[in-house]
mmCIF file of C-alpha atoms in Angstrom:
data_model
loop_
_atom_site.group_PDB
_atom_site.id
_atom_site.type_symbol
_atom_site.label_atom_id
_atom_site.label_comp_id
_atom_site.label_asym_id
_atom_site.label_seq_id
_atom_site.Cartn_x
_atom_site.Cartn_y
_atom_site.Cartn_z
ATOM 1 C CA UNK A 228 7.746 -4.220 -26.029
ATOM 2 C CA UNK A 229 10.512 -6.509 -27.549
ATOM 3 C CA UNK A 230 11.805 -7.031 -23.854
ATOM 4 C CA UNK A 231 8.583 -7.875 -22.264
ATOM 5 C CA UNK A 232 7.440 -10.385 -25.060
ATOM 6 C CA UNK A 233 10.706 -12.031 -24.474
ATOM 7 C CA UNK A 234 10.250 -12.512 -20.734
ATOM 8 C CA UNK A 235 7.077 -13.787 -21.453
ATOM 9 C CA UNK A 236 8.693 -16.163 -23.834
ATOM 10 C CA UNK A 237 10.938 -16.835 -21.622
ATOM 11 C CA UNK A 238 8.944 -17.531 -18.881
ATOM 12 C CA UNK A 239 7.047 -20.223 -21.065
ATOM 13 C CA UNK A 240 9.847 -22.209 -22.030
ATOM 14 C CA UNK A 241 10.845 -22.878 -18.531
ATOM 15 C CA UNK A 242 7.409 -23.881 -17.836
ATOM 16 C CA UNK A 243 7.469 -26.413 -21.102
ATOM 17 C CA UNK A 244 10.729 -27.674 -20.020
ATOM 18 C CA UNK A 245 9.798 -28.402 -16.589
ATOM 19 C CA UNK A 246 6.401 -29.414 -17.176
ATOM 20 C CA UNK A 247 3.024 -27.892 -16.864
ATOM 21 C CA UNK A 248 1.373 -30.350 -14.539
ATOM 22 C CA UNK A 249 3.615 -29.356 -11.083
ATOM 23 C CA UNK A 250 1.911 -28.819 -7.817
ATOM 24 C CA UNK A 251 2.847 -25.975 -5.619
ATOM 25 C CA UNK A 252 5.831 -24.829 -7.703
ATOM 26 C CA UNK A 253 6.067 -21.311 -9.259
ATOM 27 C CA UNK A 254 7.757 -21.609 -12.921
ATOM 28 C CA UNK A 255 7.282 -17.717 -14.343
ATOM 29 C CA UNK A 256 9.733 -15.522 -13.510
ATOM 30 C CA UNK A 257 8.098 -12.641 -14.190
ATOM 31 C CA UNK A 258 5.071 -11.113 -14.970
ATOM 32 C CA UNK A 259 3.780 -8.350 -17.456
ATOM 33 C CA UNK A 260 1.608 -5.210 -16.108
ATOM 34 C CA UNK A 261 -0.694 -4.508 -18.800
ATOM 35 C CA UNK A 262 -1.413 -1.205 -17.258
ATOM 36 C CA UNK A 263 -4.306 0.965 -17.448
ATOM 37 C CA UNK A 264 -7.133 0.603 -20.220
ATOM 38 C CA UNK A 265 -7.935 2.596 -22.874
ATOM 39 C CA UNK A 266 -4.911 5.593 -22.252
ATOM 40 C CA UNK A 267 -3.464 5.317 -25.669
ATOM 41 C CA UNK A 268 -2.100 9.050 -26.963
ATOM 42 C CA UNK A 269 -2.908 10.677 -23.085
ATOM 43 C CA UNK A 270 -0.341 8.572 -21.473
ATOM 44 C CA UNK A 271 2.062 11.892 -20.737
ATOM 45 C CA UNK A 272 -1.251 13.645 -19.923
ATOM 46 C CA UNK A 273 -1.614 11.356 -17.103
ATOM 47 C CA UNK A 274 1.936 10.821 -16.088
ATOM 48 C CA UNK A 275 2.076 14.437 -15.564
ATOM 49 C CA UNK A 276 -1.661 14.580 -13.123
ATOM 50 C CA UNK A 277 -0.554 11.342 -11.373
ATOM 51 C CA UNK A 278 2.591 12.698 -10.483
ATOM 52 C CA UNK A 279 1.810 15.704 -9.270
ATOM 53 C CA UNK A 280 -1.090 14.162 -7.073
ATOM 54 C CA UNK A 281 1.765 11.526 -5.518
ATOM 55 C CA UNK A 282 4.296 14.344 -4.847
ATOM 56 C CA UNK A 283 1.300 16.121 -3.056
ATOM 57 C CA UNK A 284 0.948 12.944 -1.090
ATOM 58 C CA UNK A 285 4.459 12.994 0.198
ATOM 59 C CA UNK A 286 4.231 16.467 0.512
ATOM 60 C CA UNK A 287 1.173 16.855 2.644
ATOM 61 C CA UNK A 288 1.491 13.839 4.721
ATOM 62 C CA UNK A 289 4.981 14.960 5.106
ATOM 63 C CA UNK A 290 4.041 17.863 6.598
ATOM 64 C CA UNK A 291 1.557 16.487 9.037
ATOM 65 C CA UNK A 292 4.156 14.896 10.216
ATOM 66 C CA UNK A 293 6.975 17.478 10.844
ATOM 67 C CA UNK A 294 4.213 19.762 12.786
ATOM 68 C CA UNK A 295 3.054 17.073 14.795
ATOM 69 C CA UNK A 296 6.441 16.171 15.963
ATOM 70 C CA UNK A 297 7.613 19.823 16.592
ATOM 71 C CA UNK A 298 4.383 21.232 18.405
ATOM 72 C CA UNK A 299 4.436 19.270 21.643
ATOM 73 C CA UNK A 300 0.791 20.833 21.910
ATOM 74 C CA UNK A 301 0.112 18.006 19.277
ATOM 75 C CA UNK A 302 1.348 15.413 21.350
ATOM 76 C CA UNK A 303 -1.974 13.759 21.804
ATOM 77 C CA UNK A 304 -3.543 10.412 21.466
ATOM 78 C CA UNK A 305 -5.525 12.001 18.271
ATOM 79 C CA UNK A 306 -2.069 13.375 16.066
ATOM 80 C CA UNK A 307 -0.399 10.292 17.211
ATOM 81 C CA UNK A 308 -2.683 8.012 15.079
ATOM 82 C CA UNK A 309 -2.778 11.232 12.472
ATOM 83 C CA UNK A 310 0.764 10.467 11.986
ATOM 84 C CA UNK A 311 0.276 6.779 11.592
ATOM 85 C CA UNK A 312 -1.879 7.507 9.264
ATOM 86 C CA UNK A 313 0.238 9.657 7.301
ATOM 87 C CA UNK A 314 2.811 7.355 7.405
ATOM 88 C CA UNK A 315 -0.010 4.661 5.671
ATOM 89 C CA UNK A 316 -0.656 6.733 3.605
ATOM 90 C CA UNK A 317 2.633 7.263 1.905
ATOM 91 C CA UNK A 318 3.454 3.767 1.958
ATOM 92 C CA UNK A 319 -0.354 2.929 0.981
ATOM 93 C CA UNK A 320 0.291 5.154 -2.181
ATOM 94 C CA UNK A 321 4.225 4.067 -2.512
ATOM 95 C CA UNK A 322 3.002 0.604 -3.714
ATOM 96 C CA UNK A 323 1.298 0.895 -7.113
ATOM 97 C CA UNK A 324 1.822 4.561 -8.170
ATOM 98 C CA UNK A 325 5.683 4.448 -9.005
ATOM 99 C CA UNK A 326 5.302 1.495 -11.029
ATOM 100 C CA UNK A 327 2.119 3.283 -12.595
ATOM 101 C CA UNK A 328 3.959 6.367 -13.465
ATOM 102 C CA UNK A 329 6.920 4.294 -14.733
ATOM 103 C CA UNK A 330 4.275 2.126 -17.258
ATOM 104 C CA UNK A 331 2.793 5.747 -18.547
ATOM 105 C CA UNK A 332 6.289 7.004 -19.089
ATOM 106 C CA UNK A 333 6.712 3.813 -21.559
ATOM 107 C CA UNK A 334 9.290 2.193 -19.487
ATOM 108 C CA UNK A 335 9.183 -1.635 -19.563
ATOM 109 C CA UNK A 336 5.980 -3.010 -17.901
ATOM 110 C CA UNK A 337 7.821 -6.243 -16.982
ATOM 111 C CA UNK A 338 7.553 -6.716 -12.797
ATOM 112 C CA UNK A 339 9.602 -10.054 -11.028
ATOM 113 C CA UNK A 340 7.834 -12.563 -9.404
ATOM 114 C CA UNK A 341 9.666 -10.733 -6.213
ATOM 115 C CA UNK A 342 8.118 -7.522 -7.521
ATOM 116 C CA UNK A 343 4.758 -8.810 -7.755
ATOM 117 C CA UNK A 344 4.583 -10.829 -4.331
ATOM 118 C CA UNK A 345 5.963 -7.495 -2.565
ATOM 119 C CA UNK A 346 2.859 -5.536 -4.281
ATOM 120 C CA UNK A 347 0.525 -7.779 -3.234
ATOM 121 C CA UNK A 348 1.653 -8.037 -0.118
ATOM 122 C CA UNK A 349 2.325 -4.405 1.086
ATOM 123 C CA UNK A 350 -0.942 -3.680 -0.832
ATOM 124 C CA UNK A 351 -2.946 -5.777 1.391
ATOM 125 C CA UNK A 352 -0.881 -4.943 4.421
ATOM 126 C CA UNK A 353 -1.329 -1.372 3.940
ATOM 127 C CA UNK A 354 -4.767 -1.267 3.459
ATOM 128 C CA UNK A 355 -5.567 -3.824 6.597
ATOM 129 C CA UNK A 356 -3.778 -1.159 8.322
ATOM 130 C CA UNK A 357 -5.829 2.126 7.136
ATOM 131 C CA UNK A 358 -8.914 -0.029 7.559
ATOM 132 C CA UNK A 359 -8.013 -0.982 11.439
ATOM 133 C CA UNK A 360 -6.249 2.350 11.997
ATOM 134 C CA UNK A 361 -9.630 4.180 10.878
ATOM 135 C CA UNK A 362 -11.330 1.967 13.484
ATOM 136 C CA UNK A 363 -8.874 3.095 16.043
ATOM 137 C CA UNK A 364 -9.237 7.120 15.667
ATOM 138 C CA UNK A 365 -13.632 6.471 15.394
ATOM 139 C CA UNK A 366 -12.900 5.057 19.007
ATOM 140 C CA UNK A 367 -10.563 7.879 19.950
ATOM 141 C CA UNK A 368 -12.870 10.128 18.786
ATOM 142 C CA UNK A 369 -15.523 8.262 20.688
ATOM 143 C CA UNK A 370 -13.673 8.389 23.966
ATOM 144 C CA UNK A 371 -12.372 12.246 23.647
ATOM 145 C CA UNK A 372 -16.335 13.444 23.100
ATOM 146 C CA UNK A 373 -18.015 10.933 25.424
ATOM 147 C CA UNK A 374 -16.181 10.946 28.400
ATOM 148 C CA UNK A 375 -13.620 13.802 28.247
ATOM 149 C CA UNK A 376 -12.895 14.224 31.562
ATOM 150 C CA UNK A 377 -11.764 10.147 31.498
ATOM 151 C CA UNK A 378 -10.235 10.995 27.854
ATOM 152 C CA UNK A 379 -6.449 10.657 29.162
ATOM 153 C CA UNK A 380 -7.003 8.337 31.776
ATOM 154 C CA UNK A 381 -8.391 5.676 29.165
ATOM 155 C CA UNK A 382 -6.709 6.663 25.800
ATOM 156 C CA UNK A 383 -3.141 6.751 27.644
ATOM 157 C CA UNK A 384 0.268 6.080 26.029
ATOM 158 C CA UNK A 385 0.530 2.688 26.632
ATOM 159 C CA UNK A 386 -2.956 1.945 25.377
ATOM 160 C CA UNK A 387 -2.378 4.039 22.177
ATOM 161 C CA UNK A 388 1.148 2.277 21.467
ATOM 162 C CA UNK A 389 -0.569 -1.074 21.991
ATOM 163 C CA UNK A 390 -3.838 0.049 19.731
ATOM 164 C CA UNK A 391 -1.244 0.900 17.096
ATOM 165 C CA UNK A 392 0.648 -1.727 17.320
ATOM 166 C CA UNK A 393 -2.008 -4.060 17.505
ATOM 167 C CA UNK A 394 -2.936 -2.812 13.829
ATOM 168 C CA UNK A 395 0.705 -2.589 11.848
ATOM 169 C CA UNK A 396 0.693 -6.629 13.438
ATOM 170 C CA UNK A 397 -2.821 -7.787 12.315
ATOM 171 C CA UNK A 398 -2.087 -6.459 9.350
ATOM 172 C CA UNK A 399 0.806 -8.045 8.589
ATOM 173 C CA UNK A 400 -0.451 -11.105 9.432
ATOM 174 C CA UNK A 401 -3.047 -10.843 6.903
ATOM 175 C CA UNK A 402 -0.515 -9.628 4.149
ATOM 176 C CA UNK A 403 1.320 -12.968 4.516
ATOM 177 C CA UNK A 404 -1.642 -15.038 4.825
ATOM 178 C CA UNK A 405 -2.897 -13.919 1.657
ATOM 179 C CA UNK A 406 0.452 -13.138 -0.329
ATOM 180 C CA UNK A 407 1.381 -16.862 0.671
ATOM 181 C CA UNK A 408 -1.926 -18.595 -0.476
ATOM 182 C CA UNK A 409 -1.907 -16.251 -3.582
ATOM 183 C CA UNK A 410 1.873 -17.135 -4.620
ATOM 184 C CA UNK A 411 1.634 -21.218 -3.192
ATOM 185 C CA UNK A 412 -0.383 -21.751 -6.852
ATOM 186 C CA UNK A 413 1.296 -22.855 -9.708
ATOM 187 C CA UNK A 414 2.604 -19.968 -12.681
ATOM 188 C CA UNK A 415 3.231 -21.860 -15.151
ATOM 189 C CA UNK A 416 1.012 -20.498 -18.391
ATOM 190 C CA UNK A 417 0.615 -16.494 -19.659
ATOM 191 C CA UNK A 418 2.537 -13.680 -17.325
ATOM 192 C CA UNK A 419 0.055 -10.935 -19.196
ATOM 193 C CA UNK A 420 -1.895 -8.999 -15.627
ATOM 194 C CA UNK A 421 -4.721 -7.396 -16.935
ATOM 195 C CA UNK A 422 -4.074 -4.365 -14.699
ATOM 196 C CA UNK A 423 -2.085 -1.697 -13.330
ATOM 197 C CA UNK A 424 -0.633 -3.389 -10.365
ATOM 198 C CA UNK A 425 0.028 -6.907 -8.654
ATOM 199 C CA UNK A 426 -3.325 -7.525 -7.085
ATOM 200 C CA UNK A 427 -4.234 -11.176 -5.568
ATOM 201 C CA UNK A 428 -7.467 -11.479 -8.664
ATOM 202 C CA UNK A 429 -5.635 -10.222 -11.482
ATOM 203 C CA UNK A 430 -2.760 -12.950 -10.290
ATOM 204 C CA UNK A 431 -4.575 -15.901 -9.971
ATOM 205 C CA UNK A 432 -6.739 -15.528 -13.242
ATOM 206 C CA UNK A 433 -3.116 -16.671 -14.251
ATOM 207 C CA UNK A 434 -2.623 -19.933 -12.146
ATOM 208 C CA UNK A 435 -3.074 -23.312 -13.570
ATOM 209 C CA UNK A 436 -5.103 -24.737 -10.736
ATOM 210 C CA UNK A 437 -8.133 -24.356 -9.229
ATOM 211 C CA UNK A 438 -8.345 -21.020 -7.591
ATOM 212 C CA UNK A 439 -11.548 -21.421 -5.862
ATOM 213 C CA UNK A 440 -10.286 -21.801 -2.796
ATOM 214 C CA UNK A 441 -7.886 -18.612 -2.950
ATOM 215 C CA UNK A 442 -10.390 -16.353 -4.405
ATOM 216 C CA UNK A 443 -12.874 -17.183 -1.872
ATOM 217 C CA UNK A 444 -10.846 -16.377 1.157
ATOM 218 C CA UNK A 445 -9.252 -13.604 -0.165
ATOM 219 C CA UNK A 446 -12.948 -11.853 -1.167
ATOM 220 C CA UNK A 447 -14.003 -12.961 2.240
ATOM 221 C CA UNK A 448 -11.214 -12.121 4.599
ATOM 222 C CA UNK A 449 -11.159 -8.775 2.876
ATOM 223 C CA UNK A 450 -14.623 -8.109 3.238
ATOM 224 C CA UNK A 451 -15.047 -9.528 6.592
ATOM 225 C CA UNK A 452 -12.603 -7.172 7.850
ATOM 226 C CA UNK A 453 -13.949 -4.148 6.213
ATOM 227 C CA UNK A 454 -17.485 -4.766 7.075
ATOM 228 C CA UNK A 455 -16.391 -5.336 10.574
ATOM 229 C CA UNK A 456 -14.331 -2.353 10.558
ATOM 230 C CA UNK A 457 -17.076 -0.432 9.284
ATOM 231 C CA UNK A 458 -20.088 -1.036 11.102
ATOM 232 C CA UNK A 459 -17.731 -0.596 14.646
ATOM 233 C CA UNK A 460 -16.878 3.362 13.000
ATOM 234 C CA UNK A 461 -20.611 3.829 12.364
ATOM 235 C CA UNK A 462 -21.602 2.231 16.183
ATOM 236 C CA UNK A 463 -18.862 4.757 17.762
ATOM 237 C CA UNK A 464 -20.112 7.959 15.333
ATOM 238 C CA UNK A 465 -23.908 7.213 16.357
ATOM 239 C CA UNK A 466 -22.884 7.459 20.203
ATOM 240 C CA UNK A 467 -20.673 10.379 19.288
ATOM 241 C CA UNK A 468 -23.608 12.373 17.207
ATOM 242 C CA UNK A 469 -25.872 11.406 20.348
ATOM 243 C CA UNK A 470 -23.186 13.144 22.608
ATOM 244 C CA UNK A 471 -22.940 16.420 20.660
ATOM 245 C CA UNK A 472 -26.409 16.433 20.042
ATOM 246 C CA UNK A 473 -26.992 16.431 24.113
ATOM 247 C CA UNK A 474 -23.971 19.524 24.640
ATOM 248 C CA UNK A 475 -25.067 22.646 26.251
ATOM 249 C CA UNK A 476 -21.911 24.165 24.800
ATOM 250 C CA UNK A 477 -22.388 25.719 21.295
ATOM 251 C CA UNK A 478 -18.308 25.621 20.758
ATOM 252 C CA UNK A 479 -17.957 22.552 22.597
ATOM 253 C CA UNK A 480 -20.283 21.091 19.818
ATOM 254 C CA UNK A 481 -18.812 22.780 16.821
ATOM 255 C CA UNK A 482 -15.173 21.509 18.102
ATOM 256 C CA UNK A 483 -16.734 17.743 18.243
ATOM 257 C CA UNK A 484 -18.734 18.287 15.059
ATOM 258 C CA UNK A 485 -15.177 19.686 13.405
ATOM 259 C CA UNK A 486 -13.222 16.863 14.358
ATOM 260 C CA UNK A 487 -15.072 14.148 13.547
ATOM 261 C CA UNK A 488 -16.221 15.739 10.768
ATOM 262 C CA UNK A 489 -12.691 15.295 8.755
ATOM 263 C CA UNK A 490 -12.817 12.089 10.098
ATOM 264 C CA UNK A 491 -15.696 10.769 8.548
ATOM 265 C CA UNK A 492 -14.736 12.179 5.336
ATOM 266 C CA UNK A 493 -11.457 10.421 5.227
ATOM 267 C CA UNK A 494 -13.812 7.683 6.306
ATOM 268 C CA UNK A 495 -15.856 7.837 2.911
ATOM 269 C CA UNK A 496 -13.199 8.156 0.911
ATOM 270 C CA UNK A 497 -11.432 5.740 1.815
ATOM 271 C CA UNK A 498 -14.214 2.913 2.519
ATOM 272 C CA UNK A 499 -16.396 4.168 -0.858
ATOM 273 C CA UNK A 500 -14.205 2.652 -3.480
ATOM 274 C CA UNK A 501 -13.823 -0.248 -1.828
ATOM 275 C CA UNK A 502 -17.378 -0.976 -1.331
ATOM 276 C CA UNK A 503 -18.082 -0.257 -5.274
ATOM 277 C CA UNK A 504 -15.321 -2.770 -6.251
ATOM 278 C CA UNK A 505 -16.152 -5.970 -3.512
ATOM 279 C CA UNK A 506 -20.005 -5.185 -3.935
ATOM 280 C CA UNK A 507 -20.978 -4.780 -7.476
ATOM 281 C CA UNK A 508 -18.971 -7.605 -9.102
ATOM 282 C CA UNK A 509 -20.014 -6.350 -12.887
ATOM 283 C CA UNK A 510 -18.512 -3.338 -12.835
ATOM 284 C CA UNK A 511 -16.747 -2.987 -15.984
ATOM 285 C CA UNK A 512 -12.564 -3.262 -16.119
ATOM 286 C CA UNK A 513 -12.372 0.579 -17.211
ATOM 287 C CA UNK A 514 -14.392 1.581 -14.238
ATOM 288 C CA UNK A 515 -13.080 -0.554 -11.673
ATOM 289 C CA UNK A 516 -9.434 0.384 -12.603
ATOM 290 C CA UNK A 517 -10.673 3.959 -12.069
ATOM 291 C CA UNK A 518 -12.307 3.845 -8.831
ATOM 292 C CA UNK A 519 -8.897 1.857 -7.778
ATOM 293 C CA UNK A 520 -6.935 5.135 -8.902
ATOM 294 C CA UNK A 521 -8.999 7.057 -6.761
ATOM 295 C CA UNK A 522 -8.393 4.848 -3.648
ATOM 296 C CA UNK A 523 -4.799 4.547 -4.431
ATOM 297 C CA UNK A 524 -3.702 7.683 -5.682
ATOM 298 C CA UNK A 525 -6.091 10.484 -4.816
ATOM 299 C CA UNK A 526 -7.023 9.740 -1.418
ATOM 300 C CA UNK A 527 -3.821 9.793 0.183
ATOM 301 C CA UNK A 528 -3.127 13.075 -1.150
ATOM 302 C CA UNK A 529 -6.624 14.211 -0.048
ATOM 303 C CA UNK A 530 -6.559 12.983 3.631
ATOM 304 C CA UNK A 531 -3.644 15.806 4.747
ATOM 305 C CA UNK A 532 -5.871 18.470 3.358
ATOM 306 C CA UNK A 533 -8.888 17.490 4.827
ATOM 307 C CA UNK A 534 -7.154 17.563 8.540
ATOM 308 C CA UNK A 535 -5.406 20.596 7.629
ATOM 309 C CA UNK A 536 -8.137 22.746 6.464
ATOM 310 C CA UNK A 537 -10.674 21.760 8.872
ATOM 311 C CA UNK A 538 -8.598 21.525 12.083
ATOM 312 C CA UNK A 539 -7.734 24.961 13.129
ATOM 313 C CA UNK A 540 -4.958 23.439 15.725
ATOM 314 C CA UNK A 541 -2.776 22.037 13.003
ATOM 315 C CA UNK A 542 -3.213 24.994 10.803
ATOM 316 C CA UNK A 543 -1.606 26.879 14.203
ATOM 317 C CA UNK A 544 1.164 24.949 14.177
ATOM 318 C CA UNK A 545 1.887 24.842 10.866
ATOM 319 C CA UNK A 546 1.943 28.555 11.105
ATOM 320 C CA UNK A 547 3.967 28.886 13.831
ATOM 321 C CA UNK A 548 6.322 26.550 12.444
ATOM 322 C CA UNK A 549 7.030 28.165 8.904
ATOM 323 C CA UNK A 550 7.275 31.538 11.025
ATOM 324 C CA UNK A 551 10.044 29.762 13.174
ATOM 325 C CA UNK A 552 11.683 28.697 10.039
ATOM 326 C CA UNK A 553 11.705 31.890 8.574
ATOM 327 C CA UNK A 554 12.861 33.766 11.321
ATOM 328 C CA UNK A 555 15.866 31.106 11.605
ATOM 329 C CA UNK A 556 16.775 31.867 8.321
ATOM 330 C CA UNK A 557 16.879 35.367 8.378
ATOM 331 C CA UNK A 558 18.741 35.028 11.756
ATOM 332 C CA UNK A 559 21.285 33.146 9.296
ATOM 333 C CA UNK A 560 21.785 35.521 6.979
#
């Protein structure tokens, strides 16, 4: 505690010295995470759940991965965005949660100005991504139920590298447009975030300048793009229900039904939380920073599971990979 109050100190005596009144010129240095509300005495408790949920995350998604690339029978348009979104997911969860684990183990809770714009950024970034990528696989999905006999022809390689593509860069763009309107305000007051991570309200709540204009875009970019993003999955999921509906094939439809299934479940997880926080503005502080856990922590760890236990062909090929390893090892010894 000594170190952060004297960072905070710090950070105000450069602002006195160079004055408050500057336009467009960052003066803290650093900023102070208060962390999550209301944990006093469970802090280890949590440390300990927390972790154990992010090493799942790495884990799992991990794993999805390794099978994917090994079992050229999952060398498909669909495991191709399952291992983008894997690969989300890790970084998705990579942002906040080490920092969050190293605040619960009573480590300092000071972050850099560099620290916080990279958080805010990758945050933002990462979830544009998920949010896009989720749009992608609905219209996969959409395509490989619809017209399967046109499924290959239409979802090809170079239109799946340019779909995926298409998201990391969108994405990205957004990141910087809204890390760079976020971070162009003036710091020059308290570095105290009233939250667990570097998020683009917390921040500005800490600007002295109007933040109007910020706070408006960023609520509105962010929601424009999930809404969007939303109502496109639940246009391609009525046309797909339609299709399986029509099927004269009863394992034809349970196949459909099983895949998008785990679809739309990573679907509600991961669109749920953010329609509580951007929709019902009074949530309390406690309740908000625990839906955001959810979204952050326990989804990624949930979305390898879901595809896992409900998708017989990776659960194949996760089989016959382990039984490869094994009998490589014992071949070794």
């Amino acid at each position: 505690m000594g170190e952060e109050k004297e960072h905070e100190h710090s950070s105000f005596l450069f602002c006195c010295r160079d004055g408050p009144n500057q336009k467009n010129h960052t003066v803290v240095t650093h900023f102070i995470l208060l962390g999550i509300p209301n944990t006093e005495g469970i802090e280890t408790i949590l440390f300990i759940v927390f972790l154990i949920f992010y090493l799942c995350t790495l884990l799992g998604n991990l794993m999805i991965m390794t099978v994917v690339l090994f079992d050229f029978h999952l060398h498909t348009p669909m495991y191709f965005f399952l291992c983008n979104l894997a690969i989300l997911d890790i970084g998705f969860s990579s942002v906040t949660t080490p920092k969050m684990l190293a605040n619960l183990w009573g480590q300092s809770r000071t972050i850099s100005l560099g620290g916080c714009m990279s958080q805010v950024f990758f945050y933002h970034f990462m979830g544009c991504s998920e949010c896009l990528l989720y749009t992608v696989m609905a219209y996969d999905r959409y395509v490989a139920i619809c017209y399967p006999l046109r499924y290959l022809v239409i979802m090809n390689w170079k239109v799946c590298i340019i779909l995926a593509a298409g998201t990391w860069a969108a994405s990205s763009i957004q990141g910087i447009v809204l890390t760079s309107l976020t971070f162009t305000l003036p710091y020059c007051g308290p570095n105290r975030i009233d939250y667990f991570f570097c998020d683009i309200f917390p921040v500005v709540k800490l600007a002295c300048a109007d933040t109007t204009t910020i706070e408006a875009v960023g609520f509105n970019n962010v929601g424009v793009v999930g809404t969007t993003c939303f109502i496109l999955i639940l246009l391609s999921y009525a046309r797909i229900i339609y299709s399986i509906v029509r099927m004269n094939s009863g394992e034809g439809r349970r196949k459909a039904a099983s895949t998008s299934a785990s679809h739309l479940l990573v679907v509600t997880f991961f669109f749920g939380p953010c329609a509580l926080i951007y929709t019902q503005p009074s949530l309390s502080g406690v309740l908000v920073t625990a839906v955001q856990i959810f979204g952050n922590v326990v989804t990624p760890m949930l979305n390898p599971v879901i595809y896992t236990l409900r998708n017989k062909e990776v659960k194949a090929a996760l089989k016959k990979l382990t039984r490869r390893q094994t009998v490589s090892q014992l071949t070794a010894h």
